[in-house]
């Protein structure tokens, strides 16, 4: 049976998936209905590339000129959340005998983008929860933006 840590990581993964789905929906409309297919041959699959394309596509759509400041806010929030999410989802938590150390957890991952050295970050359950909540808020904000 999963513990609190595993449930928190699962909730974060689910909440990020919803936020990324909201970006996918916006990108689909921008690409197929608003003519931004001239900016790229295909829609990006990587989350960071999706956010970058979102920024570029909004700016390239004249009828959305007034929406550019809000789109930038959403993109900047997504970049901040994405880094925190990546630490929690892709970082490797230190474990002893299948049990995590007491908080804060020490996460390790290869440094981005060169992948030549290891980075460490201390992460707490509160950090994981706050990141998950930020994902949920981003999803709602993107839904409102989309409307």
C-alpha positions as YAML, in Angstrom:
chain: A
units: angstrom
residues:
- id: 1
  name: UNK
  ca: [0.00, 0.00, 0.00]
- id: 2
  name: UNK
  ca: [1.46, 3.38, -0.96]
- id: 3
  name: UNK
  ca: [2.58, 5.78, 1.74]
- id: 4
  name: UNK
  ca: [2.08, 9.51, 2.01]
- id: 5
  name: UNK
  ca: [5.14, 10.21, -0.13]
- id: 6
  name: UNK
  ca: [3.98, 7.99, -2.98]
- id: 7
  name: UNK
  ca: [0.45, 9.42, -2.87]
- id: 8
  name: UNK
  ca: [1.83, 12.97, -2.93]
- id: 9
  name: UNK
  ca: [4.04, 12.19, -5.94]
- id: 10
  name: UNK
  ca: [1.09, 10.52, -7.69]
- id: 11
  name: UNK
  ca: [-1.18, 13.49, -7.01]
- id: 12
  name: UNK
  ca: [1.51, 15.81, -8.38]
- id: 13
  name: UNK
  ca: [1.84, 13.70, -11.54]
- id: 14
  name: UNK
  ca: [-1.93, 13.74, -12.05]
- id: 15
  name: UNK
  ca: [-2.19, 17.50, -11.47]
- id: 16
  name: UNK
  ca: [0.67, 18.24, -13.88]
- id: 17
  name: UNK
  ca: [-0.94, 15.97, -16.50]
- id: 18
  name: UNK
  ca: [-4.10, 18.09, -16.27]
- id: 19
  name: UNK
  ca: [-2.10, 21.32, -16.67]
- id: 20
  name: UNK
  ca: [-0.22, 19.93, -19.65]
- id: 21
  name: UNK
  ca: [-3.50, 18.77, -21.17]
- id: 22
  name: UNK
  ca: [-4.82, 22.34, -20.84]
- id: 23
  name: UNK
  ca: [-1.73, 23.57, -22.74]
- id: 24
  name: UNK
  ca: [-2.32, 20.88, -25.37]
- id: 25
  name: UNK
  ca: [-5.87, 22.11, -25.84]
- id: 26
  name: UNK
  ca: [-4.74, 25.72, -26.28]
- id: 27
  name: UNK
  ca: [-1.98, 24.67, -28.66]
- id: 28
  name: UNK
  ca: [-4.35, 22.60, -30.75]
- id: 29
  name: UNK
  ca: [-6.66, 25.57, -31.24]
- id: 30
  name: UNK
  ca: [-3.77, 27.93, -31.97]
- id: 31
  name: UNK
  ca: [-2.20, 25.49, -34.41]
- id: 32
  name: UNK
  ca: [-5.25, 24.19, -36.27]
- id: 33
  name: UNK
  ca: [-7.72, 27.07, -36.02]
- id: 34
  name: UNK
  ca: [-5.64, 30.23, -35.61]
- id: 35
  name: UNK
  ca: [-3.01, 29.58, -38.27]
- id: 36
  name: UNK
  ca: [0.08, 29.16, -36.12]
- id: 37
  name: UNK
  ca: [0.88, 25.95, -37.99]
- id: 38
  name: UNK
  ca: [3.11, 28.24, -40.04]
- id: 39
  name: UNK
  ca: [5.41, 28.46, -36.97]
- id: 40
  name: UNK
  ca: [6.23, 24.74, -36.83]
- id: 41
  name: UNK
  ca: [5.66, 21.60, -38.87]
- id: 42
  name: UNK
  ca: [4.21, 19.74, -35.88]
- id: 43
  name: UNK
  ca: [3.16, 20.53, -32.34]
- id: 44
  name: UNK
  ca: [5.82, 19.94, -29.69]
- id: 45
  name: UNK
  ca: [5.64, 16.94, -27.37]
- id: 46
  name: UNK
  ca: [8.03, 18.07, -24.62]
- id: 47
  name: UNK
  ca: [6.39, 20.14, -21.86]
- id: 48
  name: UNK
  ca: [8.95, 22.96, -21.94]
- id: 49
  name: UNK
  ca: [8.71, 23.15, -25.75]
- id: 50
  name: UNK
  ca: [4.91, 23.28, -25.47]
- id: 51
  name: UNK
  ca: [5.08, 26.31, -23.19]
- id: 52
  name: UNK
  ca: [7.57, 28.03, -25.51]
- id: 53
  name: UNK
  ca: [5.34, 27.35, -28.52]
- id: 54
  name: UNK
  ca: [2.35, 28.68, -26.55]
- id: 55
  name: UNK
  ca: [4.21, 31.95, -25.99]
- id: 56
  name: UNK
  ca: [5.29, 32.20, -29.61]
- id: 57
  name: UNK
  ca: [1.86, 31.29, -31.00]
- id: 58
  name: UNK
  ca: [-0.03, 33.78, -28.83]
- id: 59
  name: UNK
  ca: [2.35, 36.56, -29.92]
- id: 60
  name: UNK
  ca: [1.96, 35.54, -33.58]
- id: 61
  name: UNK
  ca: [-1.85, 35.74, -33.48]
- id: 62
  name: UNK
  ca: [-2.89, 39.38, -34.04]
- id: 63
  name: UNK
  ca: [-6.40, 38.90, -32.64]
- id: 64
  name: UNK
  ca: [-4.84, 37.78, -29.33]
- id: 65
  name: UNK
  ca: [-2.59, 40.83, -28.86]
- id: 66
  name: UNK
  ca: [-4.45, 41.87, -25.71]
- id: 67
  name: UNK
  ca: [-3.96, 38.38, -24.27]
- id: 68
  name: UNK
  ca: [-0.15, 38.43, -24.55]
- id: 69
  name: UNK
  ca: [0.53, 39.75, -21.00]
- id: 70
  name: UNK
  ca: [-1.70, 37.10, -19.40]
- id: 71
  name: UNK
  ca: [-0.25, 34.38, -21.63]
- id: 72
  name: UNK
  ca: [3.25, 35.40, -20.50]
- id: 73
  name: UNK
  ca: [2.16, 35.17, -16.85]
- id: 74
  name: UNK
  ca: [0.80, 31.68, -17.45]
- id: 75
  name: UNK
  ca: [3.92, 30.59, -19.32]
- id: 76
  name: UNK
  ca: [6.23, 31.94, -16.61]
- id: 77
  name: UNK
  ca: [4.18, 30.15, -13.95]
- id: 78
  name: UNK
  ca: [4.37, 26.94, -15.99]
- id: 79
  name: UNK
  ca: [8.17, 27.18, -16.26]
- id: 80
  name: UNK
  ca: [8.50, 27.66, -12.48]
- id: 81
  name: UNK
  ca: [6.13, 24.79, -11.74]
- id: 82
  name: UNK
  ca: [7.77, 22.56, -14.34]
- id: 83
  name: UNK
  ca: [11.19, 22.83, -12.71]
- id: 84
  name: UNK
  ca: [9.76, 21.98, -9.27]
- id: 85
  name: UNK
  ca: [7.68, 19.18, -10.76]
- id: 86
  name: UNK
  ca: [10.70, 17.77, -12.55]
- id: 87
  name: UNK
  ca: [12.65, 17.63, -9.30]
- id: 88
  name: UNK
  ca: [9.84, 15.66, -7.65]
- id: 89
  name: UNK
  ca: [9.02, 13.36, -10.55]
- id: 90
  name: UNK
  ca: [12.46, 12.82, -12.09]
- id: 91
  name: UNK
  ca: [14.67, 13.27, -9.05]
- id: 92
  name: UNK
  ca: [15.80, 10.12, -7.26]
- id: 93
  name: UNK
  ca: [14.94, 10.11, -3.58]
- id: 94
  name: UNK
  ca: [17.53, 8.66, -1.20]
- id: 95
  name: UNK
  ca: [16.23, 5.46, 0.37]
- id: 96
  name: UNK
  ca: [17.33, 2.94, 2.97]
- id: 97
  name: UNK
  ca: [15.69, -0.46, 2.92]
- id: 98
  name: UNK
  ca: [12.75, 0.90, 0.92]
- id: 99
  name: UNK
  ca: [12.02, 3.62, 3.47]
- id: 100
  name: UNK
  ca: [12.70, 7.25, 2.74]
- id: 101
  name: UNK
  ca: [14.86, 9.24, 5.10]
- id: 102
  name: UNK
  ca: [13.08, 11.67, 7.38]
- id: 103
  name: UNK
  ca: [12.19, 14.95, 5.78]
- id: 104
  name: UNK
  ca: [13.58, 16.82, 4.04]
- id: 105
  name: UNK
  ca: [14.13, 14.21, 1.35]
- id: 106
  name: UNK
  ca: [17.33, 14.46, -0.63]
- id: 107
  name: UNK
  ca: [16.61, 14.25, -4.36]
- id: 108
  name: UNK
  ca: [19.34, 13.81, -6.95]
- id: 109
  name: UNK
  ca: [19.25, 14.23, -10.70]
- id: 110
  name: UNK
  ca: [21.60, 14.88, -13.56]
- id: 111
  name: UNK
  ca: [22.19, 18.60, -14.08]
- id: 112
  name: UNK
  ca: [20.31, 20.06, -17.03]
- id: 113
  name: UNK
  ca: [20.93, 20.31, -19.97]
- id: 114
  name: UNK
  ca: [24.45, 18.83, -20.22]
- id: 115
  name: UNK
  ca: [23.77, 15.82, -17.96]
- id: 116
  name: UNK
  ca: [27.45, 15.73, -16.90]
- id: 117
  name: UNK
  ca: [27.11, 16.17, -13.15]
- id: 118
  name: UNK
  ca: [24.69, 15.38, -10.35]
- id: 119
  name: UNK
  ca: [22.58, 18.04, -8.62]
- id: 120
  name: UNK
  ca: [20.95, 17.60, -5.22]
- id: 121
  name: UNK
  ca: [17.92, 19.32, -3.72]
- id: 122
  name: UNK
  ca: [16.17, 18.94, -0.41]
- id: 123
  name: UNK
  ca: [12.43, 18.46, -0.84]
- id: 124
  name: UNK
  ca: [9.71, 18.28, 1.80]
- id: 125
  name: UNK
  ca: [6.18, 16.95, 1.67]
- id: 126
  name: UNK
  ca: [5.00, 20.58, 1.88]
- id: 127
  name: UNK
  ca: [7.05, 21.39, -1.24]
- id: 128
  name: UNK
  ca: [5.52, 18.46, -3.12]
- id: 129
  name: UNK
  ca: [2.02, 19.48, -2.01]
- id: 130
  name: UNK
  ca: [2.56, 23.15, -2.92]
- id: 131
  name: UNK
  ca: [3.85, 22.15, -6.37]
- id: 132
  name: UNK
  ca: [0.84, 19.90, -6.88]
- id: 133
  name: UNK
  ca: [-1.53, 22.71, -5.88]
- id: 134
  name: UNK
  ca: [0.28, 25.09, -8.27]
- id: 135
  name: UNK
  ca: [-0.36, 22.61, -11.09]
- id: 136
  name: UNK
  ca: [-4.07, 22.53, -10.26]
- id: 137
  name: UNK
  ca: [-4.24, 26.34, -10.16]
- id: 138
  name: UNK
  ca: [-2.43, 26.55, -13.50]
- id: 139
  name: UNK
  ca: [-4.96, 24.16, -15.03]
- id: 140
  name: UNK
  ca: [-7.83, 26.37, -13.89]
- id: 141
  name: UNK
  ca: [-6.08, 29.53, -15.05]
- id: 142
  name: UNK
  ca: [-5.50, 27.99, -18.50]
- id: 143
  name: UNK
  ca: [-9.17, 26.97, -18.69]
- id: 144
  name: UNK
  ca: [-10.23, 30.54, -17.96]
- id: 145
  name: UNK
  ca: [-7.66, 31.87, -20.44]
- id: 146
  name: UNK
  ca: [-8.92, 29.48, -23.09]
- id: 147
  name: UNK
  ca: [-12.50, 30.74, -22.70]
...
